[in-house]
Amino acid sequence: MATAELTGKHLVLGMSGGIACYKIAELTRLLTKADATVQVVMTEAATQFITPVTMQALSGRPVYTSQWDARVPNNMAHIDLSREADAIVIAPASTDFLAKLAHGMADDLLATLCVARDCPLLVVPAMNRQMWQNPATQRNVAQLRADGIEVLGPDSGPQACGEVGDGRMLEAAATYEAIASFFQPKILAGRRVLLTAGPTFEPLDPVRGITNRSSGKMGFALARAAQQAGADVHLIAGPVALETPWGVIREDVQTAQQMHDAVMRAVPDYDVFIGVAAVADWRVDHISDHKIKKTAERAIPAFNFVENPDILAAVAKLPHPPYCVGFAAESGDLDVHGEEKRVRKNVPLLIGNLGPLTFGLDDNEVVLFEASGATKLPRADKRTLAGALIAEIAKRLPDTSLIR
Ligand SMILES: Cc1cc2nc3c(=O)[nH]c(=O)nc-3n(C[C@H](O)[C@H](O)[C@H](O)COP(=O)(O)O)c2cc1C
C-alpha cells in the first residue's frame, strides 16, 4: 500500500468466533503493510478458528485472549489495551458478539474492552444468512447503529455453510478499504460526484478497434478518494481491468458515444463532474459487420473518421451544469495547452498532466489551471495525488452546488 492514509494509526483488532477468522490474517497483513499498528484481541471462540500464534506473527505483537492475563502490569488489559487506540475493529463480529455489544455486556476481555473504550468502534459482521436475518440480530444491529457504532457490510453471496445470502464478511481488501475510508475527513459529505475513467474503444470490425494507453488508475483513484471523502460516487469506466473502489457505483462502457450517453443520463443527479477518461476524438464512420479479411487481391483497408461527442464540453454547456473538472494529457507545452483547453471547454478547473509519460504509471505530477492562474501539485503516487485533488476540488465547490 503506497499511501499514508493509515500511517501511525493504532487499531485494536478484536476477533470473535466464526469461520471468517481466516480472512483476518490477510486483513492484518494489509493493515500492517499500510503502517498501522495492530493489537489483536481474540475471544475464546476465535482461538478455535485460527491460532493466536498466527495472529501474533502477522501483527508483530502479543495477542490477548483473557482478562486474567498477567502480562499487563496493572492487570487491567480491558482498559489499557484500548487507551492509545484510534479505533477498535471487531472482525469477524459474530452473532453472539453483536448481541453482547448491543446489551453492553462485559463478560470477557474483548467485550469489556468495547464497553470501557474511549474511541470509535467498527464492527464487521460475519454469519450464516439465517443468523443475520434473525429479528434479534437485526434489532441488535439497529441498536448498534443508533449507539454510533459503524457497521461495515455484511456482504452477500455463497457462505461456508453452503447457503447463499446476506451475512458473509466483507473480503479482507474491502474491509481494509472501509477502515481506511472511516478515517478520512468527510469533506464531500452530501455531495454527489460523477466521474469518467479509462480509455474508450472504437471498433473497426467485430474483432479490431482503436483505443489508447489510459490505464484508468487516476480516475479510479479519484473515485476512491471522493468516496472516502463522504461523497456518493458514480464511476463510468471504459475498458480497464481495475477493481471497483469500495462503495462506488460503477458502470462499464466501451465507446465514446456510449460514455457520452451514460454521462448525459446520469448527470442531472450529480453536483460534481470529473472527466478523467481519455475519450477517443474520432471513430470510423462505418463499422464493418464482419472481420475485415487480409487477402492477396484486396488493398490495405482505408477508414473514414467522424468526430465523437465532446463529453466535458457537453456537460459544461448544460443549462444547470454541475461543477465541472476536466483532465488534459499533453505531450508538451502544458502551460499553453492546459489553460487554452480550460477556456475552450468552459470549465472552472482543468487538471493537466504530461499524459503519455504518466499513462499506466503509479505516480503523477499535475498542474491545476483555473481563471486565477496555474498551480503545480508535487509529484506523488496516484492515490495520494487523488486525495490532494479531491481536497482542492472540495475547496472550490460553490455552497449552492447542491441546489441546482
Ligand atoms: C464451525 C463453526 C462455525 C461458526 N461460524 C460462525 C459464524 O460464521 N458466525 C457466527 O456468528 N457464529 C459462528 N459460529 C458460532 C460461534 O462460534 C458461537 O456463537 C460462539 O459462542 C461465539 O463466541 P464469541 O462471540 O465469544 O466469539 C460458528 C460455530 C462453529 C462451531
Coordinates of C-alpha atoms and ligand atoms in Angstrom, one line a residue, residues 15-20 43-46 49 93-97 100 108 126-128 131, ligand 1:
M15 CA -11.8 -11.2 16.7
S16 CA -14.8 -13.2 17.7
G17 CA -15.6 -16.8 16.8
G18 CA -16.6 -17.5 13.2
I19 CA -15.2 -19.2 10.0
A20 CA -14.3 -15.7 8.7
T43 CA -12.4 -14.3 22.2
E44 CA -12.1 -17.8 23.4
A45 CA -14.2 -19.0 20.4
A46 CA -12.0 -17.1 17.9
F49 CA -10.8 -21.0 14.3
A93 CA -18.2 -9.9 14.6
S94 CA -20.2 -13.0 15.5
T95 CA -24.0 -13.0 16.1
D96 CA -23.2 -13.6 19.7
F97 CA -20.7 -10.7 19.9
K100 CA -23.2 -8.7 23.7
D108 CA -14.8 -11.5 28.6
A126 CA -19.9 -12.4 9.6
M127 CA -22.6 -15.1 9.9
N128 CA -24.9 -17.5 8.2
M131 CA -28.4 -15.8 11.8
Ligands
LIG1 C1 -17.8 -24.4 12.7 C2 -18.5 -23.2 13.3 C3 -18.6 -22.1 12.6 C4 -19.2 -21.0 13.1 N1 -19.3 -19.8 12.4 C5 -20.0 -18.8 12.9 C6 -20.1 -17.6 12.1 O1 -19.6 -17.5 10.9 N2 -20.7 -16.5 12.6 C7 -21.2 -16.6 13.9 O2 -21.8 -15.6 14.3 N3 -21.1 -17.6 14.6 C8 -20.5 -18.7 14.2 N4 -20.4 -19.9 15.0 C9 -20.9 -19.8 16.3 C10 -20.0 -19.1 17.3 O3 -18.7 -19.5 17.2 C11 -20.5 -19.2 18.7 O4 -21.8 -18.5 18.7 C12 -19.6 -18.6 19.7 O5 -20.2 -18.8 21.0 C13 -19.2 -17.2 19.5 O6 -18.4 -16.7 20.6 P1 -17.8 -15.3 20.6 O7 -18.9 -14.3 20.2 O8 -17.4 -15.1 22.1 O9 -16.6 -15.3 19.8 C14 -19.7 -21.0 14.4 C15 -19.6 -22.1 15.2 C16 -18.9 -23.3 14.7 C17 -18.8 -24.5 15.5

